[in-house]
Amino acid sequence: MQIIIIVLLVLSSIASAFALFFIPLLWCIPMTIHYSNKCRKNEQVSTAFKICTILFMGLIPGILMFFD
C-alpha cells in the first residue's frame, strides 16, 4: 500500500505543478520525500501530516494513508 501511496503522491505533484504553474512543488516535493523516508524507516506518519496531505496533495493518497 505504501508504494501505491508514493506513486499517487508523485502523480498528484506532477498534476498540480502543471495546473498551478509549478508553485505547489514548493510543498509537494518535501511532503513526498518526507513520506517516503518515513516508509523506508517503517515509522508512523502523524495524523496532522495525513490531513495536510488530503488538503494540499490529493484526496486519494491522503485517505489511503489513514488505512495504512
Short mmCIF file of N, CA, C and O in Angstrom, two decimals:
data_model
loop_
_atom_site.label_atom_id
_atom_site.label_comp_id
_atom_site.label_asym_id
_atom_site.label_seq_id
_atom_site.Cartn_x
_atom_site.Cartn_y
_atom_site.Cartn_z
N MET A 1 0.82 -1.18 0.00
CA MET A 1 0.00 0.00 0.00
C MET A 1 0.87 1.26 0.00
O MET A 1 0.50 2.25 -0.59
N GLN A 2 2.03 1.20 0.66
CA GLN A 2 2.90 2.38 0.73
C GLN A 2 3.44 2.76 -0.64
O GLN A 2 3.58 3.96 -0.94
N ILE A 3 3.73 1.78 -1.47
CA ILE A 3 4.23 2.07 -2.82
C ILE A 3 3.15 2.76 -3.64
O ILE A 3 3.43 3.71 -4.38
N ILE A 4 1.92 2.32 -3.49
CA ILE A 4 0.81 2.93 -4.22
C ILE A 4 0.64 4.38 -3.77
O ILE A 4 0.43 5.27 -4.61
N ILE A 5 0.75 4.62 -2.48
CA ILE A 5 0.61 5.99 -1.96
C ILE A 5 1.73 6.88 -2.49
O ILE A 5 1.48 8.02 -2.90
N ILE A 6 2.95 6.38 -2.52
CA ILE A 6 4.07 7.18 -3.03
C ILE A 6 3.88 7.50 -4.50
O ILE A 6 4.10 8.63 -4.95
N VAL A 7 3.42 6.53 -5.28
CA VAL A 7 3.17 6.76 -6.72
C VAL A 7 2.07 7.80 -6.89
O VAL A 7 2.19 8.72 -7.72
N LEU A 8 1.01 7.72 -6.10
CA LEU A 8 -0.06 8.71 -6.19
C LEU A 8 0.39 10.09 -5.75
O LEU A 8 -0.04 11.10 -6.30
N LEU A 9 1.28 10.15 -4.76
CA LEU A 9 1.82 11.45 -4.34
C LEU A 9 2.65 12.09 -5.46
O LEU A 9 2.56 13.28 -5.70
N VAL A 10 3.44 11.28 -6.13
CA VAL A 10 4.25 11.80 -7.24
C VAL A 10 3.35 12.26 -8.38
O VAL A 10 3.54 13.35 -8.95
N LEU A 11 2.33 11.47 -8.70
CA LEU A 11 1.41 11.85 -9.78
C LEU A 11 0.62 13.11 -9.43
O LEU A 11 0.43 13.98 -10.30
N SER A 12 0.20 13.24 -8.19
CA SER A 12 -0.53 14.45 -7.82
C SER A 12 0.40 15.66 -7.78
O SER A 12 -0.03 16.78 -8.07
N SER A 13 1.68 15.46 -7.47
CA SER A 13 2.64 16.56 -7.52
C SER A 13 2.82 17.06 -8.95
O SER A 13 2.83 18.26 -9.20
N ILE A 14 2.94 16.13 -9.87
CA ILE A 14 3.09 16.50 -11.28
C ILE A 14 1.84 17.19 -11.80
O ILE A 14 1.93 18.21 -12.49
N ALA A 15 0.68 16.66 -11.44
CA ALA A 15 -0.58 17.25 -11.92
C ALA A 15 -0.78 18.65 -11.36
O ALA A 15 -1.17 19.57 -12.10
N SER A 16 -0.50 18.85 -10.08
CA SER A 16 -0.67 20.18 -9.51
C SER A 16 0.38 21.16 -10.02
O SER A 16 0.12 22.35 -10.10
N ALA A 17 1.55 20.66 -10.37
CA ALA A 17 2.58 21.54 -10.91
C ALA A 17 2.15 22.11 -12.26
O ALA A 17 2.34 23.30 -12.52
N PHE A 18 1.57 21.28 -13.09
CA PHE A 18 1.13 21.78 -14.39
C PHE A 18 -0.14 22.60 -14.29
O PHE A 18 -0.34 23.53 -15.06
N ALA A 19 -0.99 22.29 -13.32
CA ALA A 19 -2.24 23.03 -13.19
C ALA A 19 -2.04 24.42 -12.58
O ALA A 19 -2.73 25.35 -12.95
N LEU A 20 -1.08 24.54 -11.68
CA LEU A 20 -0.92 25.80 -10.95
C LEU A 20 0.46 26.44 -11.15
O LEU A 20 0.96 27.14 -10.27
N PHE A 21 1.08 26.18 -12.28
CA PHE A 21 2.32 26.84 -12.68
C PHE A 21 3.49 26.61 -11.73
O PHE A 21 4.18 27.54 -11.33
N PHE A 22 3.71 25.38 -11.32
CA PHE A 22 4.88 24.92 -10.57
C PHE A 22 5.01 25.47 -9.16
O PHE A 22 5.95 25.14 -8.47
N ILE A 23 4.10 26.30 -8.70
CA ILE A 23 4.18 26.82 -7.33
C ILE A 23 3.95 25.72 -6.29
O ILE A 23 4.64 25.69 -5.27
N PRO A 24 3.00 24.77 -6.51
CA PRO A 24 2.78 23.73 -5.49
C PRO A 24 3.97 22.80 -5.27
O PRO A 24 4.00 22.09 -4.26
N LEU A 25 4.94 22.81 -6.14
CA LEU A 25 6.10 21.95 -5.94
C LEU A 25 6.90 22.35 -4.71
O LEU A 25 7.68 21.55 -4.19
N LEU A 26 6.70 23.58 -4.22
CA LEU A 26 7.40 24.02 -3.02
C LEU A 26 6.99 23.22 -1.79
O LEU A 26 7.76 23.07 -0.85
N TRP A 27 5.77 22.68 -1.78
CA TRP A 27 5.36 21.85 -0.65
C TRP A 27 5.09 20.40 -1.05
O TRP A 27 5.12 19.52 -0.21
N CYS A 28 4.86 20.13 -2.32
CA CYS A 28 4.58 18.76 -2.75
C CYS A 28 5.83 17.87 -2.70
O CYS A 28 5.75 16.74 -2.24
N ILE A 29 6.93 18.37 -3.18
CA ILE A 29 8.16 17.58 -3.19
C ILE A 29 8.64 17.27 -1.77
O ILE A 29 8.94 16.11 -1.48
N PRO A 30 8.70 18.25 -0.86
CA PRO A 30 9.14 17.90 0.51
C PRO A 30 8.19 16.94 1.21
O PRO A 30 8.63 16.08 1.97
N MET A 31 6.89 17.05 0.96
CA MET A 31 5.94 16.13 1.59
C MET A 31 6.12 14.71 1.05
O MET A 31 6.05 13.74 1.81
N THR A 32 6.38 14.58 -0.24
CA THR A 32 6.60 13.27 -0.83
C THR A 32 7.88 12.64 -0.30
O THR A 32 7.92 11.45 0.04
N ILE A 33 8.93 13.43 -0.19
CA ILE A 33 10.21 12.94 0.33
C ILE A 33 10.07 12.54 1.81
O ILE A 33 10.58 11.50 2.23
N HIS A 34 9.35 13.35 2.57
CA HIS A 34 9.15 13.04 3.99
C HIS A 34 8.40 11.72 4.15
O HIS A 34 8.78 10.88 4.97
N TYR A 35 7.35 11.51 3.36
CA TYR A 35 6.59 10.28 3.48
C TYR A 35 7.41 9.06 3.05
O TYR A 35 7.37 8.02 3.69
N SER A 36 8.18 9.20 1.97
CA SER A 36 8.99 8.07 1.52
C SER A 36 10.09 7.74 2.53
O SER A 36 10.41 6.56 2.73
N ASN A 37 10.65 8.75 3.19
CA ASN A 37 11.66 8.49 4.24
C ASN A 37 11.03 7.78 5.43
O ASN A 37 11.64 6.88 6.01
N LYS A 38 9.83 8.19 5.82
CA LYS A 38 9.14 7.52 6.93
C LYS A 38 8.82 6.07 6.58
O LYS A 38 8.92 5.19 7.42
N CYS A 39 8.43 5.82 5.34
CA CYS A 39 8.13 4.45 4.91
C CYS A 39 9.39 3.59 4.91
O CYS A 39 9.35 2.41 5.27
N ARG A 40 10.50 4.16 4.49
CA ARG A 40 11.75 3.43 4.44
C ARG A 40 12.21 3.02 5.84
O ARG A 40 12.77 1.95 6.03
N LYS A 41 11.94 3.88 6.83
CA LYS A 41 12.34 3.60 8.22
C LYS A 41 11.27 2.84 8.98
O LYS A 41 11.45 2.55 10.16
N ASN A 42 10.14 2.54 8.33
CA ASN A 42 8.99 1.87 8.97
C ASN A 42 8.47 2.63 10.17
O ASN A 42 8.13 2.06 11.20
N GLU A 43 8.39 3.94 10.06
CA GLU A 43 7.84 4.79 11.11
C GLU A 43 6.43 5.22 10.74
O GLU A 43 6.06 5.26 9.57
N GLN A 44 5.65 5.56 11.74
CA GLN A 44 4.29 6.04 11.51
C GLN A 44 4.32 7.52 11.12
O GLN A 44 5.16 8.28 11.58
N VAL A 45 3.35 7.89 10.30
CA VAL A 45 3.18 9.29 9.91
C VAL A 45 2.09 9.87 10.81
O VAL A 45 1.10 9.21 11.10
N SER A 46 2.27 11.10 11.23
CA SER A 46 1.32 11.72 12.15
C SER A 46 -0.02 11.99 11.45
O SER A 46 -0.11 12.08 10.23
N THR A 47 -1.04 12.13 12.27
CA THR A 47 -2.38 12.42 11.75
C THR A 47 -2.41 13.80 11.09
O THR A 47 -3.10 13.99 10.09
N ALA A 48 -1.67 14.74 11.62
CA ALA A 48 -1.61 16.08 11.02
C ALA A 48 -1.01 16.02 9.62
O ALA A 48 -1.48 16.72 8.71
N PHE A 49 0.00 15.19 9.43
CA PHE A 49 0.59 15.04 8.10
C PHE A 49 -0.41 14.43 7.13
O PHE A 49 -0.49 14.83 5.97
N LYS A 50 -1.20 13.48 7.61
CA LYS A 50 -2.21 12.85 6.75
C LYS A 50 -3.28 13.85 6.34
O LYS A 50 -3.70 13.87 5.18
N ILE A 51 -3.69 14.69 7.26
CA ILE A 51 -4.69 15.71 6.95
C ILE A 51 -4.13 16.74 5.99
O ILE A 51 -4.81 17.17 5.05
N CYS A 52 -2.89 17.14 6.19
CA CYS A 52 -2.25 18.08 5.26
C CYS A 52 -2.09 17.47 3.88
O CYS A 52 -2.18 18.18 2.87
N THR A 53 -1.88 16.18 3.82
CA THR A 53 -1.79 15.50 2.53
C THR A 53 -3.13 15.56 1.82
O THR A 53 -3.19 15.79 0.61
N ILE A 54 -4.21 15.37 2.55
CA ILE A 54 -5.54 15.47 1.94
C ILE A 54 -5.77 16.88 1.42
O ILE A 54 -6.28 17.06 0.31
N LEU A 55 -5.39 17.88 2.19
CA LEU A 55 -5.65 19.27 1.80
C LEU A 55 -4.75 19.76 0.67
O LEU A 55 -5.21 20.46 -0.24
N PHE A 56 -3.47 19.42 0.72
CA PHE A 56 -2.51 20.03 -0.20
C PHE A 56 -2.07 19.13 -1.35
O PHE A 56 -1.63 19.64 -2.38
N MET A 57 -2.12 17.83 -1.18
CA MET A 57 -1.61 16.92 -2.22
C MET A 57 -2.73 16.30 -3.03
O MET A 57 -2.76 16.42 -4.24
N GLY A 58 -3.59 15.58 -2.36
CA GLY A 58 -4.66 14.92 -3.07
C GLY A 58 -5.54 14.12 -2.13
O GLY A 58 -5.10 13.67 -1.06
N LEU A 59 -6.76 13.94 -2.52
CA LEU A 59 -7.72 13.26 -1.67
C LEU A 59 -7.43 11.77 -1.56
O LEU A 59 -7.45 11.21 -0.46
N ILE A 60 -7.12 11.13 -2.67
CA ILE A 60 -6.93 9.67 -2.66
C ILE A 60 -5.69 9.25 -1.87
O ILE A 60 -5.78 8.37 -1.02
N PRO A 61 -4.50 9.84 -2.12
CA PRO A 61 -3.35 9.40 -1.30
C PRO A 61 -3.53 9.72 0.18
O PRO A 61 -3.08 8.97 1.04
N GLY A 62 -4.20 10.81 0.49
CA GLY A 62 -4.42 11.17 1.89
C GLY A 62 -5.33 10.19 2.60
O GLY A 62 -5.08 9.80 3.73
N ILE A 63 -6.38 9.76 1.93
CA ILE A 63 -7.30 8.79 2.52
C ILE A 63 -6.61 7.43 2.65
O ILE A 63 -6.80 6.74 3.65
N LEU A 64 -5.83 7.07 1.66
CA LEU A 64 -5.11 5.79 1.74
C LEU A 64 -4.11 5.76 2.89
O LEU A 64 -3.84 4.70 3.45
N MET A 65 -3.57 6.92 3.25
CA MET A 65 -2.65 6.98 4.38
C MET A 65 -3.36 6.61 5.69
O MET A 65 -2.75 6.04 6.57
N PHE A 66 -4.64 6.94 5.81
CA PHE A 66 -5.37 6.61 7.02
C PHE A 66 -5.58 5.09 7.14
O PHE A 66 -5.74 4.58 8.23
N PHE A 67 -5.60 4.38 6.03
CA PHE A 67 -5.78 2.94 6.06
C PHE A 67 -4.47 2.18 6.14
O PHE A 67 -4.48 0.96 6.30
N ASP A 68 -3.37 2.86 5.99
CA ASP A 68 -2.07 2.20 6.01
C ASP A 68 -1.56 2.01 7.40
O ASP A 68 -1.63 2.69 8.30
#
